[in-house]
Coordinates of C-alpha atoms in Angstrom, one line a residue:
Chain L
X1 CA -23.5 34.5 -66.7
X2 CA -22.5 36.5 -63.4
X3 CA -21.3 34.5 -60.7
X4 CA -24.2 35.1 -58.2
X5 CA -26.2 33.0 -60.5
X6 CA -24.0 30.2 -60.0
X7 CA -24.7 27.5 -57.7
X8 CA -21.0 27.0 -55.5
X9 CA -20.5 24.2 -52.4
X10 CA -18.9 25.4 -49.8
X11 CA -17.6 23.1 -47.8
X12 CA -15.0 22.3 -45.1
X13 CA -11.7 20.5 -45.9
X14 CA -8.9 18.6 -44.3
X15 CA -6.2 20.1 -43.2
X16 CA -2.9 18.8 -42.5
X17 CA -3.1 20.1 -39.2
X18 CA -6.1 17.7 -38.7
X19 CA -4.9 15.3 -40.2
X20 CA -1.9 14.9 -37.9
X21 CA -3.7 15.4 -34.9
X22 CA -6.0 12.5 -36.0
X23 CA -2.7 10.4 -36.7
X24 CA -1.0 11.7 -33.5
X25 CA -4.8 10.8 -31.0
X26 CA -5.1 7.4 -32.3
X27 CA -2.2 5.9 -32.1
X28 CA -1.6 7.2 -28.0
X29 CA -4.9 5.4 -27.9
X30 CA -3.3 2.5 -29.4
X31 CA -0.3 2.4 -26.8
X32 CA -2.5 3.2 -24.0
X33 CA -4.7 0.0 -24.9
X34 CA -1.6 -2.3 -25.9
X35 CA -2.9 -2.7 -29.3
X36 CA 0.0 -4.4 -31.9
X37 CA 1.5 -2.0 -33.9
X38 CA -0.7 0.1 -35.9
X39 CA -0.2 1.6 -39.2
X40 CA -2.5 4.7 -39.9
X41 CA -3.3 6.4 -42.9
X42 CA -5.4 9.9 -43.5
X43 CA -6.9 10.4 -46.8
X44 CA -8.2 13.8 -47.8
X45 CA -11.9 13.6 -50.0
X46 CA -10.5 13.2 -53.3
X47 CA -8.7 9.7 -52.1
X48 CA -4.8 11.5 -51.8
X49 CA -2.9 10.7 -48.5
X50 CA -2.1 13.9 -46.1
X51 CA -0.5 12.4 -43.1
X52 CA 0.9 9.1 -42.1
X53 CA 2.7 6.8 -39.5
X54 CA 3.8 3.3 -39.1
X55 CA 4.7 2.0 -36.1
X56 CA 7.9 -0.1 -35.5
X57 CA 7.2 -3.7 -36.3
X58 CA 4.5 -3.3 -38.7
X59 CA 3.9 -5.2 -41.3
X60 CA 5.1 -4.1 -45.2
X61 CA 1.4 -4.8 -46.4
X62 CA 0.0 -2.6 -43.8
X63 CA 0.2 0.5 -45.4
X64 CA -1.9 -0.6 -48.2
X65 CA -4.7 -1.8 -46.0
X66 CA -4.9 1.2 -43.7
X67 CA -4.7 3.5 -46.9
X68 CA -7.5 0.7 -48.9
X69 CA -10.1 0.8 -45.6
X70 CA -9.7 4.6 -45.8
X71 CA -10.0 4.0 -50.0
X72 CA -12.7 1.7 -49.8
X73 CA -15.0 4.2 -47.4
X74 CA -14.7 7.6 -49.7
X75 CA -15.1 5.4 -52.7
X76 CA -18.8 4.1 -51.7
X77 CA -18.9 6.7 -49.1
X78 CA -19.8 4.6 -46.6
X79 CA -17.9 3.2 -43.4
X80 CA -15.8 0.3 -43.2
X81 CA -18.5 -1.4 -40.8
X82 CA -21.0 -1.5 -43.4
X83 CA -18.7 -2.1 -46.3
X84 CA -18.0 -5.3 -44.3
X85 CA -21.3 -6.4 -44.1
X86 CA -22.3 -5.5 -47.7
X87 CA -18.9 -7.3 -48.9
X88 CA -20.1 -10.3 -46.6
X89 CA -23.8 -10.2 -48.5
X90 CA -22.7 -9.8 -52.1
X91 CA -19.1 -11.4 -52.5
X92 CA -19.7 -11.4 -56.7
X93 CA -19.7 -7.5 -56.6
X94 CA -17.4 -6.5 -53.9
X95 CA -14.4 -8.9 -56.0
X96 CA -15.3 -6.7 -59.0
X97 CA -14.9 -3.4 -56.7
X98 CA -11.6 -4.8 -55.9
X99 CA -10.9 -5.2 -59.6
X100 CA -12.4 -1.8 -61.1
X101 CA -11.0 -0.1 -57.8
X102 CA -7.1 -1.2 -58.8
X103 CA -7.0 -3.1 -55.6
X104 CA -7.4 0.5 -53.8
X105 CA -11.0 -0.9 -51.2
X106 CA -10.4 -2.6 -48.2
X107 CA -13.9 -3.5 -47.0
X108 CA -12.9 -4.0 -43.7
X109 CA -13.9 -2.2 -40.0
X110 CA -11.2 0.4 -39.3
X111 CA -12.2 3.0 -42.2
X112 CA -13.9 5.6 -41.5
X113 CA -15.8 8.7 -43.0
X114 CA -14.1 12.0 -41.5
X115 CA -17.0 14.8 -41.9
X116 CA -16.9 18.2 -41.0
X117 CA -18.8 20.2 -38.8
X118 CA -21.1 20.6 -41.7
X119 CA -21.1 17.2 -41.7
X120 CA -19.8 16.7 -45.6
X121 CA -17.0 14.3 -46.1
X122 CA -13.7 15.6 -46.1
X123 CA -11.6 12.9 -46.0
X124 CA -11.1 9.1 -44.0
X125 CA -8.7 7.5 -41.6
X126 CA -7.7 4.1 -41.8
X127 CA -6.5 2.0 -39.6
X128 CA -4.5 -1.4 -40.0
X129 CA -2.6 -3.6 -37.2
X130 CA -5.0 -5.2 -34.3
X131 CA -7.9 -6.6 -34.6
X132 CA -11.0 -4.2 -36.6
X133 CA -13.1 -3.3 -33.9
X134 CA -9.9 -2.0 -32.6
X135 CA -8.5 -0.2 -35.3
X136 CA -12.0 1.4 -35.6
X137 CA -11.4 2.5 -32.5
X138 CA -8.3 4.6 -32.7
X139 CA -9.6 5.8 -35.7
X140 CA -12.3 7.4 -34.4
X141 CA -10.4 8.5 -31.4
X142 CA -8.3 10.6 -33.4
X143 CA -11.1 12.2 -35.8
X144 CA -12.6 12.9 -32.5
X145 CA -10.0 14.2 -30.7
X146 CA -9.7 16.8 -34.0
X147 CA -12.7 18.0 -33.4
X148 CA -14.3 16.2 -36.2
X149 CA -17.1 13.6 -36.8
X150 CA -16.1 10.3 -37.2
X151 CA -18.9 7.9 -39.5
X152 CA -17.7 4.5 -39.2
X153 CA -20.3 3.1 -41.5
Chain P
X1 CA -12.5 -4.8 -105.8
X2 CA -14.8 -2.5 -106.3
X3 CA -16.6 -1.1 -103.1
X4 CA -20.1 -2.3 -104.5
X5 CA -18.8 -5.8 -103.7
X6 CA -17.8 -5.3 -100.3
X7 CA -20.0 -6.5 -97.0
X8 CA -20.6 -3.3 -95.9
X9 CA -22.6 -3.4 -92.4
X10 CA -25.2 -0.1 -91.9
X11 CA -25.4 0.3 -88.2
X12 CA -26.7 2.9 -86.9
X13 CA -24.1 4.3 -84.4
X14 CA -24.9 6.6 -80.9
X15 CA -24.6 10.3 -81.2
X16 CA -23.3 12.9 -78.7
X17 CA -26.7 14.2 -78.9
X18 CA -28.5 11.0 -78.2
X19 CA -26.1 10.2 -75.2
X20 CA -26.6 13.7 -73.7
X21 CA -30.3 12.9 -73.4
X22 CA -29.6 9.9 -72.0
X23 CA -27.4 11.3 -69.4
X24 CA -29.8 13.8 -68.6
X25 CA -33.3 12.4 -68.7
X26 CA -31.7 9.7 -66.3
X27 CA -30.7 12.2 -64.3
X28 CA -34.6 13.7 -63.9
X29 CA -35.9 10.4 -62.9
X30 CA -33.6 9.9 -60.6
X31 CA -33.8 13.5 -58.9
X32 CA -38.3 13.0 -59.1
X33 CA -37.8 9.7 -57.6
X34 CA -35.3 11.2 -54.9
X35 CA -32.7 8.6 -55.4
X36 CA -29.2 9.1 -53.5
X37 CA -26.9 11.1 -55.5
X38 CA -26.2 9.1 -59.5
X39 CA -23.1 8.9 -61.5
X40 CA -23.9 7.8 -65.4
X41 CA -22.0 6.9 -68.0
X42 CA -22.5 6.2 -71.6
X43 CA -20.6 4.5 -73.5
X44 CA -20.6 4.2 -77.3
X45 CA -20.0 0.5 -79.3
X46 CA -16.2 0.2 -78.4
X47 CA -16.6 1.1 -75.0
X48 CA -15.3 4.1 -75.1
X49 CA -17.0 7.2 -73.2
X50 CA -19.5 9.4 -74.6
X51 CA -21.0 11.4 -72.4
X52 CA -20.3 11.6 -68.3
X53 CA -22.2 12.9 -65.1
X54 CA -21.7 13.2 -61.7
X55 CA -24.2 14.0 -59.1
X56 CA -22.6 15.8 -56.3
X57 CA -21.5 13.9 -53.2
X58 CA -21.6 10.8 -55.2
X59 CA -18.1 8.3 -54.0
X60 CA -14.9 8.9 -55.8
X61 CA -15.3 4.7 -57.0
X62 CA -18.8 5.7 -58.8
X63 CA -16.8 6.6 -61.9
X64 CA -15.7 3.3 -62.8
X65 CA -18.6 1.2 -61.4
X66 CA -20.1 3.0 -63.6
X67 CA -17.9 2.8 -66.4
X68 CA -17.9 -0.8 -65.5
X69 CA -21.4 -1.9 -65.4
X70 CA -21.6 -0.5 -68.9
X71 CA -18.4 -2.3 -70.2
X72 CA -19.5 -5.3 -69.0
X73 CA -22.4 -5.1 -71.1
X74 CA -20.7 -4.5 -73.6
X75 CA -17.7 -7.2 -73.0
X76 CA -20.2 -10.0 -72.8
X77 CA -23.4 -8.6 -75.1
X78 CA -25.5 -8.9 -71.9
X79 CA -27.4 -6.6 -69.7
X80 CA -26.2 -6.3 -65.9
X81 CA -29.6 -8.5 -65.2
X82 CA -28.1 -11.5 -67.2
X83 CA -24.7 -10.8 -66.0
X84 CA -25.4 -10.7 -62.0
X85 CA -27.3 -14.3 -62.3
X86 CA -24.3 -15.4 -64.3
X87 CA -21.5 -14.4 -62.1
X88 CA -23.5 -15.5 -59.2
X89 CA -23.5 -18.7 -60.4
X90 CA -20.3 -19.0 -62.0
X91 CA -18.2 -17.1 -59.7
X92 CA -14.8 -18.6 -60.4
X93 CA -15.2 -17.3 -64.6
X94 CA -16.6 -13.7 -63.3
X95 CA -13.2 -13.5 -60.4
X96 CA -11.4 -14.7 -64.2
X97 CA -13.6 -12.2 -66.0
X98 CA -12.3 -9.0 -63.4
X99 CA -9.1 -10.1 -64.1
X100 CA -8.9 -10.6 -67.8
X101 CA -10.5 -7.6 -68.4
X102 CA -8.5 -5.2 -66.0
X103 CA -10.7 -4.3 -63.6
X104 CA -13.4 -3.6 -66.8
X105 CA -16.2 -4.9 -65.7
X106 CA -19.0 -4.4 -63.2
X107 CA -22.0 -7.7 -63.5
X108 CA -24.6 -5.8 -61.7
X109 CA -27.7 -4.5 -62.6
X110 CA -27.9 -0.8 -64.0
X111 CA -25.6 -1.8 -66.9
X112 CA -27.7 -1.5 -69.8
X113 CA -27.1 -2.1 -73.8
X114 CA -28.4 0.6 -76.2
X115 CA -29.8 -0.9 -79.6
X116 CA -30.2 1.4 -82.6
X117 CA -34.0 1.1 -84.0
X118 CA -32.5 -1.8 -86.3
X119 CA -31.2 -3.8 -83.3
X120 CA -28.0 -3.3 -83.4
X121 CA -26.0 -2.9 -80.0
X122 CA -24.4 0.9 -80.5
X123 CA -23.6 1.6 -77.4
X124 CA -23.9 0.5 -73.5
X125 CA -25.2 2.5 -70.3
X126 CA -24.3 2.5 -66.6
X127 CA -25.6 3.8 -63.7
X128 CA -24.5 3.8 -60.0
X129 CA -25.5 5.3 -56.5
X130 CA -28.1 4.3 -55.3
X131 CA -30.2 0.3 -55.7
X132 CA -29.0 -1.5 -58.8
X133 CA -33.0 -2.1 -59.6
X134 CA -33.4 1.6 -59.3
X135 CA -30.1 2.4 -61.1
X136 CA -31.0 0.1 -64.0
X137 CA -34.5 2.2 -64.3
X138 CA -32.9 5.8 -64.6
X139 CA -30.8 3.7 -67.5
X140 CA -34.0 2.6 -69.7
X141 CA -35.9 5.6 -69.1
X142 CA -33.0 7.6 -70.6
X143 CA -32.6 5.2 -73.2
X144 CA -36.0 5.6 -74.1
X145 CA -36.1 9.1 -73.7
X146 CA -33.7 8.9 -76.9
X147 CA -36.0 7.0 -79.1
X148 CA -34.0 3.5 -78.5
X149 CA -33.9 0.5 -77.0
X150 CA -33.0 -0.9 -73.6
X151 CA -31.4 -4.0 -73.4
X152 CA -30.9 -4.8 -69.3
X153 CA -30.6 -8.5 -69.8
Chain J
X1 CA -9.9 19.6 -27.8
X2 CA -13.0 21.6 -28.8
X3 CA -13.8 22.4 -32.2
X4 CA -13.3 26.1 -32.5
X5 CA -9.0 25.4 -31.6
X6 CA -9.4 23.0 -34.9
X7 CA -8.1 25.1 -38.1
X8 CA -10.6 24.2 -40.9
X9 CA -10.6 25.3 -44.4
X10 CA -13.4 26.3 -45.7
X11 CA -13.2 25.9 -49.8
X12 CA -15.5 25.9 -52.5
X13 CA -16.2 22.9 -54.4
X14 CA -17.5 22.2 -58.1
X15 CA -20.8 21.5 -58.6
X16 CA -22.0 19.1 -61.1
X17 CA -23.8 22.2 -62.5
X18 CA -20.8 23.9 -62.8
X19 CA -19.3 20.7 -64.3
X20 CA -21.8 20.7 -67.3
X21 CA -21.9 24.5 -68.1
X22 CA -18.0 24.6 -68.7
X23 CA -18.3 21.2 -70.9
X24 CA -21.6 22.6 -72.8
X25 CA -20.0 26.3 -73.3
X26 CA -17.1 24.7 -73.9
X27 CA -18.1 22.6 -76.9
X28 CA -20.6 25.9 -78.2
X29 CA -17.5 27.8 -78.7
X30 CA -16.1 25.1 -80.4
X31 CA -18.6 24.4 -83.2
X32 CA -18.8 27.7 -83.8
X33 CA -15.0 28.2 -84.3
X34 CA -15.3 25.3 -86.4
X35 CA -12.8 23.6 -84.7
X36 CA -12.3 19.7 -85.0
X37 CA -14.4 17.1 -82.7
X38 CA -13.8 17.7 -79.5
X39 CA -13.3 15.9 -76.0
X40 CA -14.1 17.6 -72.8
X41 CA -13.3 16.5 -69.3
X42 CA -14.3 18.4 -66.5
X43 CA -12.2 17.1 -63.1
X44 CA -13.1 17.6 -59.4
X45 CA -10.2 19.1 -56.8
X46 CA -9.2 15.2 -56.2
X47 CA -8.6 14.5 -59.9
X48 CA -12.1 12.4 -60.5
X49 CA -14.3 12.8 -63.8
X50 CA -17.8 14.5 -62.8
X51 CA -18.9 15.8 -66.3
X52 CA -18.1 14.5 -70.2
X53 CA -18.7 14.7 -73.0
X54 CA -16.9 13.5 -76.7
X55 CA -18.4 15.0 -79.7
X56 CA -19.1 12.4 -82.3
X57 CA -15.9 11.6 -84.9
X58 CA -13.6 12.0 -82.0
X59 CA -11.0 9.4 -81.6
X60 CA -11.2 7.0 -79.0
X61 CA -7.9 7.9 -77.1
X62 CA -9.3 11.5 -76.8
X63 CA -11.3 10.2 -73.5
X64 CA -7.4 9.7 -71.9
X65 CA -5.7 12.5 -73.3
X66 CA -8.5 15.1 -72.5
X67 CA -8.2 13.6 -68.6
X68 CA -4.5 13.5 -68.4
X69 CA -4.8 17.2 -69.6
X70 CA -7.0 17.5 -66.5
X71 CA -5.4 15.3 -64.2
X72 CA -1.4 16.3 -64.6
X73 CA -3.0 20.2 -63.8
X74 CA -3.8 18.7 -60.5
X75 CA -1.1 16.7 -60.2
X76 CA 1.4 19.4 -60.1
X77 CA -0.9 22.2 -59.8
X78 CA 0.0 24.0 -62.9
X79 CA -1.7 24.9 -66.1
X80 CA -1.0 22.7 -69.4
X81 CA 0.9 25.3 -71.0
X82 CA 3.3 25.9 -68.0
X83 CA 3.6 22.4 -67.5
X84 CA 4.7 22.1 -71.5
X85 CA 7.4 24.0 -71.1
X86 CA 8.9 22.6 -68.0
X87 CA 8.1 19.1 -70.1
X88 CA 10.5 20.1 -72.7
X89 CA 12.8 21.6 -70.5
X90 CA 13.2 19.1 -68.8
X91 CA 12.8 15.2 -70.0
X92 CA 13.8 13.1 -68.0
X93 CA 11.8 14.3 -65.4
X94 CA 8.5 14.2 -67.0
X95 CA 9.2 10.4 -68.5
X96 CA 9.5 9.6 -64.5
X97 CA 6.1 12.0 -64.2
X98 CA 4.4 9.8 -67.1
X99 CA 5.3 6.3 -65.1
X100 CA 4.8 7.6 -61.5
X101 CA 1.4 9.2 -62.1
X102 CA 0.8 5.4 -64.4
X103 CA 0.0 7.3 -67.2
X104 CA -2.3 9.7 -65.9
X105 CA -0.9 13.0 -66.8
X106 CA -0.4 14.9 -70.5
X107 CA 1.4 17.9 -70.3
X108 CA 0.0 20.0 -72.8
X109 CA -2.0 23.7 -73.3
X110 CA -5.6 22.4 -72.9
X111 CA -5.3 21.3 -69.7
X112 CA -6.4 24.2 -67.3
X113 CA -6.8 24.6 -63.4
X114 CA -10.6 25.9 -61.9
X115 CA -10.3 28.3 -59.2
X116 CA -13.4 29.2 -57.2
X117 CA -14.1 33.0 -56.1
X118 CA -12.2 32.6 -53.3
X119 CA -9.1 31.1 -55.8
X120 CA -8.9 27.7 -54.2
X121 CA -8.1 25.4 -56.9
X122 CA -11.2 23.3 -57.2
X123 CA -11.1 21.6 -60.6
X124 CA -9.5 21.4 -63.5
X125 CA -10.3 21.0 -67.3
X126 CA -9.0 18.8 -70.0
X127 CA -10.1 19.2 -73.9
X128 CA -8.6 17.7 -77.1
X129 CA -9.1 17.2 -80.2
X130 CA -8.1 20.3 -82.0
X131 CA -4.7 22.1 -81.7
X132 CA -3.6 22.6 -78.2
X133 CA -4.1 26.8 -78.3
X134 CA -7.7 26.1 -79.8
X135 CA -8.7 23.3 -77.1
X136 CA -7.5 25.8 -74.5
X137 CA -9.6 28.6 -75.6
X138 CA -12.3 26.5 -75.3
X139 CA -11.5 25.2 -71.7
X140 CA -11.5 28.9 -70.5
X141 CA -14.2 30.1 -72.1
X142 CA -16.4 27.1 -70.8
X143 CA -15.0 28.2 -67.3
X144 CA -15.9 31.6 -67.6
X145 CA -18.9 31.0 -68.6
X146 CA -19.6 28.9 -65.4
X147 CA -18.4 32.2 -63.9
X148 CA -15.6 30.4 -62.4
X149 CA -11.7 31.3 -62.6
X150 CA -9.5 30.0 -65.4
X151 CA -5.8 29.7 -64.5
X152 CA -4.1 28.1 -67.5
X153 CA -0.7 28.1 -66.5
Chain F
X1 CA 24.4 -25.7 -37.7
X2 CA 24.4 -23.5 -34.7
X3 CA 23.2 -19.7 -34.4
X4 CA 26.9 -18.8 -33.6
X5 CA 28.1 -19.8 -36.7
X6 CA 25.6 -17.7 -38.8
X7 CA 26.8 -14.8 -40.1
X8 CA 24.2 -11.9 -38.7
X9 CA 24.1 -8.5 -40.6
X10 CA 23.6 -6.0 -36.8
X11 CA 21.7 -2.9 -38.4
X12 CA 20.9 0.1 -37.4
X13 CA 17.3 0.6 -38.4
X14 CA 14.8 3.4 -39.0
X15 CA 12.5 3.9 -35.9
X16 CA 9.0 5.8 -36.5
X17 CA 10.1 7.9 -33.8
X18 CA 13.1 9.3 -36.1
X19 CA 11.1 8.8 -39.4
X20 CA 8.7 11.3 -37.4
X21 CA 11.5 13.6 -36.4
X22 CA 12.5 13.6 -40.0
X23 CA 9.2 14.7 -41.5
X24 CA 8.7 17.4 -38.9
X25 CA 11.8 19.1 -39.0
X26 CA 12.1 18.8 -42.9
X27 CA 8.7 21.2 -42.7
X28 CA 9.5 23.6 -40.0
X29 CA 12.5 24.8 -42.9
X30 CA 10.2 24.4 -45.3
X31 CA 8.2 27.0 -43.7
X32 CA 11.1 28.8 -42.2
X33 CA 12.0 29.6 -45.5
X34 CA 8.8 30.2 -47.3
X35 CA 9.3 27.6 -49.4
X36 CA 6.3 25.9 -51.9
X37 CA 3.7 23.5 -49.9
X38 CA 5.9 20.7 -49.7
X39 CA 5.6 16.8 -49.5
X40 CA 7.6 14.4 -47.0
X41 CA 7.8 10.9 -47.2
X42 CA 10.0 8.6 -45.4
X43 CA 10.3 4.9 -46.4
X44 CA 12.7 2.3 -44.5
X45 CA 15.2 -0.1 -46.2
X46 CA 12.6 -2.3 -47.7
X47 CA 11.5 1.1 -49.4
X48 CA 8.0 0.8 -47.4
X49 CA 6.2 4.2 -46.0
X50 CA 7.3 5.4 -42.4
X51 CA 5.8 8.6 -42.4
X52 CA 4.4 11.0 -44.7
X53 CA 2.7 14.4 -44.6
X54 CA 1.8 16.6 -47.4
X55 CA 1.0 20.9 -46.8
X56 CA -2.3 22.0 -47.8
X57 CA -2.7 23.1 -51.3
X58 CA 0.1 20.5 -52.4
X59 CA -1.3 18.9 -55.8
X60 CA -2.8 15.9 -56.3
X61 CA 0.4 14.0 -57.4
X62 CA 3.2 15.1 -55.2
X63 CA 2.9 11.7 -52.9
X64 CA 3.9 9.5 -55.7
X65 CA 6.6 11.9 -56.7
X66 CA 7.7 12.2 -52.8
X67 CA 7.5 8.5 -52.7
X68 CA 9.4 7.8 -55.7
X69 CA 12.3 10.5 -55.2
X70 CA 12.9 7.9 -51.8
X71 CA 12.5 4.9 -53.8
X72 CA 14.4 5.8 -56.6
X73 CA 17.3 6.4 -54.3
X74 CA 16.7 2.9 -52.3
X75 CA 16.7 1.6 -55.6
X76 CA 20.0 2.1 -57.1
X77 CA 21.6 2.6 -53.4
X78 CA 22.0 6.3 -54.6
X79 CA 21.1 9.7 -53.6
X80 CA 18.8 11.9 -56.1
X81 CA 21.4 14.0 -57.0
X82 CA 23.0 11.2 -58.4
X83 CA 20.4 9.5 -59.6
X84 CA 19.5 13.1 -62.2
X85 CA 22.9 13.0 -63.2
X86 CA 22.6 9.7 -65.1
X87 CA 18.8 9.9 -65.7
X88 CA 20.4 12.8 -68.3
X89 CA 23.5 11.3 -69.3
X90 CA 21.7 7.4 -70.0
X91 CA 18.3 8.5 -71.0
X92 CA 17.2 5.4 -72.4
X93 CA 18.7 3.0 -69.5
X94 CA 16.1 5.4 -67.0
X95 CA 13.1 5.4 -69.0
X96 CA 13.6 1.4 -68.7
X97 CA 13.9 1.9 -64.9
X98 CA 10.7 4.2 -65.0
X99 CA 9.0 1.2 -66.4
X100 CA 11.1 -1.9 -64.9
X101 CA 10.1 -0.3 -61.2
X102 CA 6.5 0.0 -62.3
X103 CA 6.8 3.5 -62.2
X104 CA 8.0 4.0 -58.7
X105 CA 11.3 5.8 -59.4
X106 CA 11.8 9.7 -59.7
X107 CA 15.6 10.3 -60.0
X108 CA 15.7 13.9 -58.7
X109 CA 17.3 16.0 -56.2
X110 CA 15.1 15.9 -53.1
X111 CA 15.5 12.2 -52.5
X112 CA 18.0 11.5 -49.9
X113 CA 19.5 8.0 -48.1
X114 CA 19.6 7.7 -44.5
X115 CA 22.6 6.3 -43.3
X116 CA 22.5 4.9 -39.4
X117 CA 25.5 5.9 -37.7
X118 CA 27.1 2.2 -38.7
X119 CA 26.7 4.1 -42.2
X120 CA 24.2 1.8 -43.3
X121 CA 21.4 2.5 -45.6
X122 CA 18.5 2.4 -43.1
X123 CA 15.7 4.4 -45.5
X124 CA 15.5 7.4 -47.4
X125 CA 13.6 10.8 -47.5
X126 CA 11.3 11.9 -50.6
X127 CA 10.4 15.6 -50.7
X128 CA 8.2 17.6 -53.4
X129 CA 7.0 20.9 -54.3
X130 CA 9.5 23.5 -54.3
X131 CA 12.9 23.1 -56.4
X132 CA 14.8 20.3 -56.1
X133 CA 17.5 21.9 -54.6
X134 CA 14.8 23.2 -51.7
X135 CA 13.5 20.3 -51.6
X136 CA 16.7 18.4 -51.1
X137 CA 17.8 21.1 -48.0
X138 CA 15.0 20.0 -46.5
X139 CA 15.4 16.5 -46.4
X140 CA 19.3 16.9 -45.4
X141 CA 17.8 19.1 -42.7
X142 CA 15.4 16.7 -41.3
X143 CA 17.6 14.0 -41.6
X144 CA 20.3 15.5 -39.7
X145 CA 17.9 16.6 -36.7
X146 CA 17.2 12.9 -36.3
X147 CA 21.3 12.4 -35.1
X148 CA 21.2 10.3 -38.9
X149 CA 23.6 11.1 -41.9
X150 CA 21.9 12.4 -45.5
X151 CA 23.5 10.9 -48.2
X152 CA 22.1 13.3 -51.4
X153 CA 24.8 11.2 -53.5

């Protein structure tokens, strides 16, 4: 079979330099607002961590939950928000995602979908150290400031 | 002993080529009925995988619900139907369940049991992406497609 | 920061069609050698299962070996067979490889790397059942046949 | 008794700001010298993540092994170099570390302590995907930009 016949996806992916610059926007939105310290994690699609910070003062668990909300998003592909809400809905199923996911999800606000500008998903922040809706925030700050879209869910 | 006076038990047992057409034919429902993008696994009477498919853009987690809703099935000898009611209303055994199995087992509807045309359980099915209810039908219809029987529970 | 300043790679990704004709040429190549039952996993860029299939008689560890084939190509981005080599070479180092990848990787010819036309590394196959040359002939061949690029280390 | 009295431990300890430094300057030699895509991770003294960036086309396994060349040397209090030496002279005593650590040690050149300028241990550097000697330059490199002292053992 030649290879015209076969059906390829090409797609966009993430590369460290966006991934840094996502890291590097969010948390100066962070210090600007006077958010606690915030730990921040940038997965690429197949789940594996490109670039990461913690700030000074951050909790030792906190790298677990920003890299689990950014988990929890590319494993249903869906946003934190709604993972949150689903998670709220149907507690029987989301305690057996935590279970068949290895305790990787974090259905939690702050995780969010990076998608190119083809709009597939390439990868997700996430975000761990104020409250959510503020973590969310800086994460789609940065994403933003890449030049990428940010789908919170 | 001779081997006339052992308990032998005939079961039939799933083929490659039976869990292939499952696979697939669950696949063409799920494509005519323009479900979001499937992941199906089939799994044969020791839980152990068969036969595997991925639709593309389908979450990185969809594997092992997958894997899961079948095992499940298979763990307890009861569709995803029976077990969702069950771990609804018994959710402190179903958190033990998660845990005692490793992270196994998924209770949700699309989890399926294969019978052979004498009864016997030879095998389970799981599917996940899109609905449970409309997960659980691409299940039967494949089972079916195979000449056996669905067991959702 | 507009979009154009953003440096984005632009890859190609495996298709689930792709997926299924290296597993199905795969396993034609191998009945007609008249190899042993085999086990084929076909692995996306980010190390998760999107096609499978284990050919009936096939023992039920083949479903992890045929993945860690798979999955340690990724891992270190090497074929099996050059990753067998270094394993001999050099022990100690792949013992830490076995517990810090939990299990995930097998060292061994079998395991070989997709590249897409534009040689991105966007896959990666994993058979076993046969010996190790024979399960690798099959793994190229399937890819070949998906018109795809073999690198097997 | 009264806070006078209690013997306090003053520390040096490892600021995200040099953490940051340490990453960045490990990869501008690691392109410098067209080295491999390389992996940085920099955990503190509790052996939790800092910062952490991995090149594109790095495989899929590099984090852990960045991760667990820091660990490792957090672990025993030694440098990598050390830590290879024994791993080959007390093969059995390692592969009971391997599994003791739950698989989060990788005693290989290219983990490196960071000693404060008290000489305290204050973290360690993990680096992957060249050599280990290349690897290891490149942690002493960014270590040393941060005004800290690389201990390689």
């Amino acid at each position: 079979m030649s290879s015209e016949n076969i059906p390829e996806i090409a797609v966009s992916s993430l590369s460290l330099s966006s991934a840094a610059t996502i890291v590097d926007a969010a948390l100066v939105l962070g210090r600007r607002s006077n958010f606690k310290p915030l730990t921040v994690a940038v997965l690429d699609a197949g789940g594996h961590l490109v670039a990461f910070k913690r700030e000074d003062a951050s909790g030792i668990l906190r790298p677990q939950i920003a890299v689990g909300k950014a988990w929890g998003a590319l494993g249903m592909r869906l946003g934190g928000r709604v993972l949150a809400q689903r998670a709220e809905a149907h507690p029987g199923f989301y305690n057996a995602l935590n279970a068949v996911s290895e305790g990787r999800m974090v259905p939690v606000p702050g995780g969010v979908l990076v998608r190119g500008t083809d709009n597939a998903v390439i990868g997700a922040v996430g975000i761990s150290g104020d409250i959510p809706d503020n973590d969310e925030r800086c994460a789609i700050a940065g994403i933003e400031q890449a030049g990428l879209i940010a789908d919170a869910g």
